[in-house]
Amino acid sequence: MVITGKTHLLGVIGYPVEHSFSPLMHNAAIAHLQQEKGAEKENLPNYAYLPFPIQPERLKDAIAGFTAIALKGFNITIPHKQAIIPLLDDISDVAKAIGAVNTVWRGEKGWHGTNTDAFGFLAPLEALSGSSLTVPKSWTDARALILGNGGAARAVVAACQQLGCRKISGVGRSPDKLAHFAESWAHTPHIAAKLQVMPWDALPTQMPKTDLIVNATPVGMHPKINDSPLSDDEMALLKPGAIAYDLIYTPRPTKFLQQATAAGLLAIDGLEMLVQQGAAALEIWINQPAPVKVMRQTLLNYLKTP
Ligand code: NAP
């Protein structure tokens, strides 16, 4: 990658941020575009993408600093996805619906925010079409069941509404957080009307009716790779052919997806979501198509998956 006096800065903020794969994926994409467009020096995408560990109490200072150094844009990870909103000048409708921002860019009128997680989540589902979609037969028939009610679950709820799912159920372990989660959709009545929340022990009655089950908890993530949010017996309650989607991308596959495959379900992991949410963000910043294949292959190489 070429860094010159004209290089613009991009980055990711989080706390901690060391675990983020975004610098790897975005810098590979930028290096690829530079190589591809090497002959047209004028249009060279001249960017570098850095990790910024920002403590929650320093978030406001960090944004003021980004304004001062004319940072072009940044991604946001835990714990800043909601806290950033009052510090921005404008957020997109999708970010408003989700209640969280994962992508920010500097425009003429200041800092703009959006959320590309729902887009990323949808990409592998939208790729399933025709005969590959057996259970459900169509998204408008589908009942989605989401395990967890944190930040990622919010993007999944919005995405399931966008898919047209008939019913969206959210399962969580804390009654207070579940109630808050349900109330937080009051500003989007079209989503609130489809969403029901329930405690974990409601799972046995919900699972046989479920067409798409999503693990939006960190259970099963490296290093606790033998954990799953569900037992083998619970997983067997799902219809064969239904879709099990784990937002986790390391390990590949997770225990949850191994159980799903054994139960005859269609398994999808979180890698494509990671790639697609990143590609959508990069396109906003550099205003040209992102090299999605390069971004995907960079992560696969890093994770040593063929
Ligand atoms: P989060 O905001 O911390 O939410 C985590 C949720 O999981 C909370 O509802 C939490 O419940 C629940 N949970 C945690 N441990 C649990 C357990 N042992 N049993 C049952 N529920 C449990 O995290 P997040 O940002 O939503 O991320 C969730 C997962 O999605 C992570 O693995 C993350 O890496 C992944 N993710 C992937 C992508 C991607 O691009 N593929 C994007 C975003 C997130 P409590 O509140 O009760 O603790």
PDB file of C-alpha atoms and ligand atoms in Angstrom, residues 78 148-152 173 177 200 216-219 221 247-249 270 273-274, ligand 1:
ATOM      1  CA  ILE A  78     -18.457  -2.091  20.767  1.00  0.00           C
ATOM      2  CA  GLY A 148     -29.705 -12.410  22.110  1.00  0.00           C
ATOM      3  CA  ASN A 149     -30.803  -8.800  22.211  1.00  0.00           C
ATOM      4  CA  GLY A 150     -27.632  -6.754  21.982  1.00  0.00           C
ATOM      5  CA  GLY A 151     -26.392  -4.438  19.225  1.00  0.00           C
ATOM      6  CA  ALA A 152     -26.087  -7.033  16.464  1.00  0.00           C
ATOM      7  CA  ARG A 173     -31.810 -14.171  29.317  1.00  0.00           C
ATOM      8  CA  LYS A 177     -33.130  -6.074  28.902  1.00  0.00           C
ATOM      9  CA  TRP A 200     -35.028 -18.433  26.946  1.00  0.00           C
ATOM     10  CA  ALA A 216     -26.675 -13.016  17.905  1.00  0.00           C
ATOM     11  CA  THR A 217     -24.905 -13.885  21.164  1.00  0.00           C
ATOM     12  CA  PRO A 218     -21.128 -14.296  21.514  1.00  0.00           C
ATOM     13  CA  VAL A 219     -21.610 -17.896  22.746  1.00  0.00           C
ATOM     14  CA  MET A 221     -16.865 -17.472  19.754  1.00  0.00           C
ATOM     15  CA  LEU A 247     -23.095 -14.039  13.358  1.00  0.00           C
ATOM     16  CA  ILE A 248     -19.805 -15.376  14.735  1.00  0.00           C
ATOM     17  CA  TYR A 249     -17.038 -15.803  12.132  1.00  0.00           C
ATOM     18  CA  GLY A 270     -20.894 -14.432  10.001  1.00  0.00           C
ATOM     19  CA  MET A 273     -21.820 -10.380   6.853  1.00  0.00           C
ATOM     20  CA  LEU A 274     -18.457  -9.019   7.995  1.00  0.00           C
TER      21      LEU A 274
HETATM   22  P1  NAP B   1     -23.663  -7.413  22.546  1.00  0.00           P
HETATM   23  O1  NAP B   1     -24.255  -6.092  22.209  1.00  0.00           O
HETATM   24  O2  NAP B   1     -22.731  -7.544  23.708  1.00  0.00           O
HETATM   25  O3  NAP B   1     -24.905  -8.439  22.754  1.00  0.00           O
HETATM   26  C1  NAP B   1     -24.700  -9.786  23.097  1.00  0.00           C
HETATM   27  C2  NAP B   1     -26.042 -10.448  23.414  1.00  0.00           C
HETATM   28  O4  NAP B   1     -25.782 -11.815  23.715  1.00  0.00           O
HETATM   29  C3  NAP B   1     -26.742  -9.858  24.639  1.00  0.00           C
HETATM   30  O5  NAP B   1     -28.138  -9.923  24.450  1.00  0.00           O
HETATM   31  C4  NAP B   1     -26.312 -10.830  25.743  1.00  0.00           C
HETATM   32  O6  NAP B   1     -27.208 -10.918  26.814  1.00  0.00           O
HETATM   33  C5  NAP B   1     -26.314 -12.136  25.005  1.00  0.00           C
HETATM   34  N1  NAP B   1     -25.479 -13.125  25.661  1.00  0.00           N
HETATM   35  C6  NAP B   1     -24.180 -13.001  25.995  1.00  0.00           C
HETATM   36  N2  NAP B   1     -23.749 -14.141  26.587  1.00  0.00           N
HETATM   37  C7  NAP B   1     -24.831 -14.972  26.645  1.00  0.00           C
HETATM   38  C8  NAP B   1     -25.019 -16.289  27.156  1.00  0.00           C
HETATM   39  N3  NAP B   1     -24.015 -16.965  27.735  1.00  0.00           N
HETATM   40  N4  NAP B   1     -26.237 -16.835  27.030  1.00  0.00           N
HETATM   41  C9  NAP B   1     -27.245 -16.153  26.457  1.00  0.00           C
HETATM   42  N5  NAP B   1     -27.135 -14.902  25.954  1.00  0.00           N
HETATM   43  C10 NAP B   1     -25.913 -14.328  26.054  1.00  0.00           C
HETATM   44  O7  NAP B   1     -22.862  -8.005  21.304  1.00  0.00           O
HETATM   45  P2  NAP B   1     -23.219  -7.797  19.754  1.00  0.00           P
HETATM   46  O8  NAP B   1     -22.480  -6.641  19.220  1.00  0.00           O
HETATM   47  O9  NAP B   1     -24.667  -7.860  19.592  1.00  0.00           O
HETATM   48  O10 NAP B   1     -22.503  -9.096  19.119  1.00  0.00           O
HETATM   49  C11 NAP B   1     -23.064 -10.384  19.271  1.00  0.00           C
HETATM   50  C12 NAP B   1     -22.283 -11.372  18.407  1.00  0.00           C
HETATM   51  O11 NAP B   1     -22.427 -11.032  17.024  1.00  0.00           O
HETATM   52  C13 NAP B   1     -20.777 -11.376  18.696  1.00  0.00           C
HETATM   53  O12 NAP B   1     -20.305 -12.691  18.620  1.00  0.00           O
HETATM   54  C14 NAP B   1     -20.199 -10.563  17.541  1.00  0.00           C
HETATM   55  O13 NAP B   1     -18.871 -10.943  17.224  1.00  0.00           O
HETATM   56  C15 NAP B   1     -21.140 -10.952  16.419  1.00  0.00           C
HETATM   57  N6  NAP B   1     -21.199  -9.920  15.360  1.00  0.00           N
HETATM   58  C16 NAP B   1     -20.836 -10.297  14.101  1.00  0.00           C
HETATM   59  C17 NAP B   1     -20.900  -9.368  13.076  1.00  0.00           C
HETATM   60  C18 NAP B   1     -20.492  -9.777  11.694  1.00  0.00           C
HETATM   61  O14 NAP B   1     -20.232  -8.904  10.845  1.00  0.00           O
HETATM   62  N7  NAP B   1     -20.465 -11.065  11.388  1.00  0.00           N
HETATM   63  C19 NAP B   1     -21.314  -8.054  13.327  1.00  0.00           C
HETATM   64  C20 NAP B   1     -21.679  -7.711  14.641  1.00  0.00           C
HETATM   65  C21 NAP B   1     -21.614  -8.661  15.650  1.00  0.00           C
HETATM   66  P3  NAP B   1     -26.956 -10.061  28.166  1.00  0.00           P
HETATM   67  O15 NAP B   1     -27.207  -8.636  27.778  1.00  0.00           O
HETATM   68  O16 NAP B   1     -27.929 -10.627  29.102  1.00  0.00           O
HETATM   69  O17 NAP B   1     -25.508 -10.283  28.533  1.00  0.00           O
END
